């Protein structure tokens, strides 16, 4: 082993790491348990799993604790861990029709077979910041847990469903629209292999499965912003979208046993699924029908799934005219964008020296021309 | 069919990449070497370092390194740069390879933004970290059009931008990452290495691999390959030079020098070269 | 030598030239499904290019002609006549539905429509050039005049900055663009000046065929006259096989020796330009000639 310089770089890194660890674990508040994160910050855990493209709630909780709440950093920890794991198998096709819903609304109709199931949602709750003291809040929580408050006993069935026709896997609105012949049918008949973006980078023009997988793992903020710009921005155009299904529920993931050949359930994941019904009014489009965009992501993340479904149909209608597909495939990943942005903090003094040299050379050339 | 236990055996838990990922990356490297300068897409994995911080270079190194290798890692030419230190300890601790700062002793050199001034030979592999692998991105945004331009070797828009540059500024003002024509076929982005280092890519004795983790591309310049910086026949390719500048530590004027802000004090960017120079003159 | 064929009631000279540079045979472009009946439901006698049977548009059908080196052929008709469709098929901007086009190049005879898009693009570098009605189609607006000319030169392999610049400045001089504007971005030029730059660019690699699509439409009359004059002298100077598309017979008269009159996608009359102007047969031609004379 040859000479190894040890001037100070390693020392600096180690000192920084010590600082990080110390503040993470030695501050005065009590230890943050994984269960607390899983239960009390479940939506953050869901978001991180969705952006990591990895269903592993407990690992996501660990990652959030380690990253001190930085969601993108937590996503990085999960994805880097995933890179160390060999791919053991592929699941059987999971049919989203079999999602067991805990929440299901269909804005396009007032009533639907299978009922509108409001579920556990804050959508219609007023956004009042609860400002009571920590002790009081804890006291109330204790009472609720013990079942001693009147509120619990007075509330109607907390699922908020509207009719008796309660189905855990209700018939999809899209099916009903198909029966009414109101939807353009774009289903593929040849069952192509889905595009695996973790094995092959997707570039436009890419198959729809590549676009959907990229969006399902996209940064939530990036996707919402893409949607907003597409609808309202100077480069966007008007869409007349009504949501069909908005669902949240659990889905069984099965694999075929390598020896017995039987279908074995390995886990249940929770997903959010959205169908966006778009009114077709373009010159070359079928004015007598709708088309539908699809969104699905891991965990409970409605704004992401809605943005995804909208952008799916927007991209299809765009047909390659603009660079929307390129934007969606290549600029929405949390780690790519954040990493590249923050890499600016790395030393760039070689490039900077080179830039100064060219500036001096240009000035010299101009002086020569003036003479 | 491989069993789960077999997979666990060959993918020890302290490795950063599973064995199948390494095979995929090696295949991409082979394609890249077979087609000098062609950007080979690969399933870039997430690494413990962030995108933009060397995840591509790291994957390339991990795919080719063995425990018997000796690894040098530099950033801006400095072995002691914090990012280089971080990457080096990741590589050595997860693979058992030894480390050095002497390029002539290294079998693999992973570098951000520099080629070592000397020491690379036909037993060396140089792995360069690439932020943006696309040389044409200044003249075209659409990826479909970029793919066509490379496929058809239609680089006329690049030439027009060089023409406009020379007309506007009196010379070509490309700084680092100067576009080069490799093996007479593909134009490549030579990552942000300074123009000073470009001539050493031409007809080199060593293999150069370029890893772009975020953009998910690998490309290569094999040894003994023609590498020509794009310029007009009558416009000389200029490297960075400052008249009379010498390293204040080792007195070199034949290495790439960097300075302090607004100061006449220069230093070698290649710190190990500087150290050895000083030892020689002692 | 011409032989006459019947097209409806009017004779159409089949213009055969002994040493053609470009020969087009039965070129057709249809948007939508088509068969013989659909085709027959369109054309001058139906008074439309759009089929009443299925709405398909027969933009051009059964167009044949030859052009020799050193001569200019006109395609004249109102908008919707199919003349621009024919030009764009030859330029490679559109793919024809039927027909073929043969080009005689230094490398031998080429069946243009059999080439793939990459090969068509190679043709556009040094064999076939196009001057569009809208200069923004043929030029990069945020590039200088010289830079626009540098594009085809570098595509053809020119690598000397000095020589590129000399050639660009020669071409700009020839097209009467002030040399002190050579390094200005084309975006800031007047319409007439942009067309001159486009013409200079088209001639950069001395192509054997140049297609002009309404080269002066949209320009002021005096500016247009200057550009037309320039084109005419350039055509005389170089042995170019040119096709000039225009709705304006006065442009055709000035630049071409033979021309085809198109209406609703078909050729309705063809003859020497002088003869057509003196003695138009088809009522449509008569209308166009009268308009030009007015």
CSV table of C-alpha atoms in Angstrom, one decimal, chain A residues 1-10 12-14 17 76 79-88 197-205 217 258 319-323 325-326 330 333 335-358 361-362 364-366 368-369, chain B residues 1 4 7 11 15-18 20 24 41-43 45-53 75-76 78-80 82-83 85-86 88-89 99-102 105 112-114 131-132 141-144 168-169 171-176 192 194-195 214-217 238-243 256-258 266 269 271-272 275:
chain,number,residue,atom,x,y,z
A,1,UNK,CA,0.0,0.0,0.0
A,2,UNK,CA,1.5,3.3,-1.1
A,3,UNK,CA,1.5,6.6,0.5
A,4,UNK,CA,-1.9,7.8,1.7
A,5,UNK,CA,-2.4,11.4,2.4
A,6,UNK,CA,-4.3,12.0,5.6
A,7,UNK,CA,-4.1,15.7,5.9
A,8,UNK,CA,-7.5,16.5,7.2
A,9,UNK,CA,-10.2,15.3,5.0
A,10,UNK,CA,-11.0,12.1,6.9
A,12,UNK,CA,-13.3,16.6,9.0
A,13,UNK,CA,-15.7,14.0,7.9
A,14,UNK,CA,-15.5,12.1,11.1
A,17,UNK,CA,-20.5,12.6,11.6
A,76,UNK,CA,-32.3,7.9,-0.3
A,79,UNK,CA,-33.3,3.1,-2.1
A,80,UNK,CA,-29.6,2.7,-1.3
A,81,UNK,CA,-30.5,-0.2,1.0
A,82,UNK,CA,-32.6,-1.7,-1.7
A,83,UNK,CA,-29.5,-1.6,-4.0
A,84,UNK,CA,-27.8,-4.0,-1.7
A,85,UNK,CA,-30.6,-6.6,-2.0
A,86,UNK,CA,-30.7,-9.1,-4.8
A,87,UNK,CA,-34.0,-9.3,-6.6
A,88,UNK,CA,-35.4,-12.6,-5.5
A,197,UNK,CA,-37.2,1.6,-14.9
A,198,UNK,CA,-34.9,0.2,-12.2
A,199,UNK,CA,-33.2,-1.9,-14.9
A,200,UNK,CA,-33.4,0.3,-18.0
A,201,UNK,CA,-33.5,4.0,-17.9
A,202,UNK,CA,-36.7,5.3,-19.7
A,203,UNK,CA,-36.3,7.8,-22.4
A,204,UNK,CA,-39.0,9.3,-24.7
A,205,UNK,CA,-40.7,7.8,-26.6
A,217,UNK,CA,-42.0,6.9,-7.7
A,258,UNK,CA,-40.9,-22.0,-6.8
A,319,UNK,CA,-48.8,12.7,-28.3
A,320,UNK,CA,-45.2,13.8,-28.3
A,321,UNK,CA,-45.9,17.4,-29.5
A,322,UNK,CA,-44.3,19.0,-26.5
A,323,UNK,CA,-41.6,17.7,-24.1
A,325,UNK,CA,-43.2,13.1,-21.6
A,326,UNK,CA,-39.5,14.0,-21.2
A,330,UNK,CA,-36.6,12.7,-16.3
A,333,UNK,CA,-37.4,11.9,-9.3
A,335,UNK,CA,-33.1,11.9,-5.5
A,336,UNK,CA,-32.0,12.9,-9.0
A,337,UNK,CA,-33.1,16.5,-8.6
A,338,UNK,CA,-32.1,17.0,-5.0
A,339,UNK,CA,-28.8,15.2,-5.4
A,340,UNK,CA,-27.8,17.2,-8.5
A,341,UNK,CA,-28.9,20.4,-6.9
A,342,UNK,CA,-26.9,19.8,-3.8
A,343,UNK,CA,-23.8,18.6,-5.6
A,344,UNK,CA,-23.1,22.3,-6.3
A,345,UNK,CA,-21.8,22.3,-2.8
A,346,UNK,CA,-18.9,20.1,-3.9
A,347,UNK,CA,-15.6,21.8,-4.8
A,348,UNK,CA,-15.6,23.1,-8.3
A,349,UNK,CA,-12.3,25.0,-8.2
A,350,UNK,CA,-10.9,23.2,-11.2
A,351,UNK,CA,-13.8,24.3,-13.4
A,352,UNK,CA,-13.8,27.7,-11.9
A,353,UNK,CA,-10.1,28.1,-12.7
A,354,UNK,CA,-10.8,27.1,-16.3
A,355,UNK,CA,-13.6,29.6,-16.6
A,356,UNK,CA,-11.4,32.5,-15.3
A,357,UNK,CA,-8.7,31.5,-17.8
A,358,UNK,CA,-11.1,31.7,-20.7
A,361,UNK,CA,-8.2,35.0,-22.9
A,362,UNK,CA,-11.3,36.6,-24.3
A,364,UNK,CA,-6.8,39.6,-24.5
A,365,UNK,CA,-8.4,38.7,-27.8
A,366,UNK,CA,-10.6,41.8,-27.7
A,368,UNK,CA,-5.8,42.6,-29.8
A,369,UNK,CA,-8.7,43.3,-32.1
B,1,UNK,CA,-32.2,-21.6,-10.8
B,4,UNK,CA,-32.3,-17.7,-2.0
B,7,UNK,CA,-28.0,-15.4,-3.4
B,11,UNK,CA,-24.2,-11.0,-1.8
B,15,UNK,CA,-21.6,-4.8,-0.1
B,16,UNK,CA,-23.1,-1.7,-1.7
B,17,UNK,CA,-24.5,-3.4,-4.8
B,18,UNK,CA,-25.9,-6.8,-5.2
B,20,UNK,CA,-26.7,-9.1,-10.3
B,24,UNK,CA,-25.4,-5.7,-15.4
B,41,UNK,CA,-27.9,3.2,-20.9
B,42,UNK,CA,-27.7,1.2,-17.7
B,43,UNK,CA,-30.0,0.5,-14.7
B,45,UNK,CA,-28.7,1.9,-8.7
B,46,UNK,CA,-29.0,4.3,-5.8
B,47,UNK,CA,-25.8,4.4,-3.8
B,48,UNK,CA,-24.9,5.6,-0.4
B,49,UNK,CA,-23.7,8.8,-2.1
B,50,UNK,CA,-26.3,11.1,-3.6
B,51,UNK,CA,-26.9,11.5,-7.3
B,52,UNK,CA,-24.6,14.1,-8.7
B,53,UNK,CA,-22.0,13.2,-6.1
B,75,UNK,CA,-11.6,15.1,-6.3
B,76,UNK,CA,-10.2,18.1,-8.2
B,78,UNK,CA,-6.8,16.1,-4.4
B,79,UNK,CA,-6.8,12.7,-2.5
B,80,UNK,CA,-7.8,14.5,0.6
B,82,UNK,CA,-13.8,15.2,1.6
B,83,UNK,CA,-15.9,13.6,-1.1
B,85,UNK,CA,-12.2,10.5,1.2
B,86,UNK,CA,-15.8,9.4,1.6
B,88,UNK,CA,-12.5,5.9,-1.0
B,89,UNK,CA,-13.4,4.5,2.4
B,99,UNK,CA,-5.7,2.3,-1.2
B,100,UNK,CA,-3.0,4.6,-2.3
B,101,UNK,CA,-2.5,8.2,-3.3
B,102,UNK,CA,0.3,7.3,-5.8
B,105,UNK,CA,0.7,2.2,-7.7
B,112,UNK,CA,-13.9,13.8,-10.2
B,113,UNK,CA,-12.8,16.5,-12.6
B,114,UNK,CA,-9.1,15.6,-13.1
B,131,UNK,CA,-22.5,15.0,-14.0
B,132,UNK,CA,-23.9,15.5,-17.5
B,141,UNK,CA,-33.1,20.0,-25.3
B,142,UNK,CA,-35.3,17.3,-26.8
B,143,UNK,CA,-34.0,13.8,-26.0
B,144,UNK,CA,-35.5,12.2,-29.1
B,168,UNK,CA,-18.5,36.4,-30.9
B,169,UNK,CA,-15.5,36.0,-28.7
B,171,UNK,CA,-11.8,32.2,-29.7
B,172,UNK,CA,-13.6,29.1,-28.5
B,173,UNK,CA,-14.7,29.7,-24.9
B,174,UNK,CA,-15.5,26.1,-23.9
B,175,UNK,CA,-14.1,25.8,-20.4
B,176,UNK,CA,-14.0,22.2,-19.0
B,192,UNK,CA,-15.6,18.7,-16.4
B,194,UNK,CA,-9.9,20.8,-17.7
B,195,UNK,CA,-8.7,21.2,-21.3
B,214,UNK,CA,-28.0,10.3,-12.3
B,215,UNK,CA,-28.3,10.3,-16.1
B,216,UNK,CA,-27.9,6.5,-16.1
B,217,UNK,CA,-25.2,6.3,-18.8
B,238,UNK,CA,-6.0,25.9,-26.1
B,239,UNK,CA,-5.3,24.5,-22.7
B,240,UNK,CA,-5.4,26.5,-19.5
B,241,UNK,CA,-2.1,28.4,-19.0
B,242,UNK,CA,-1.1,31.4,-16.9
B,243,UNK,CA,2.1,33.1,-18.0
B,256,UNK,CA,-2.5,22.1,-13.9
B,257,UNK,CA,-2.4,24.9,-11.4
B,258,UNK,CA,-5.1,26.5,-9.3
B,266,UNK,CA,-0.5,29.1,-7.5
B,269,UNK,CA,-4.3,20.7,-8.3
B,271,UNK,CA,-1.7,17.1,-4.7
B,272,UNK,CA,0.2,13.8,-4.9
B,275,UNK,CA,4.2,16.0,-3.0
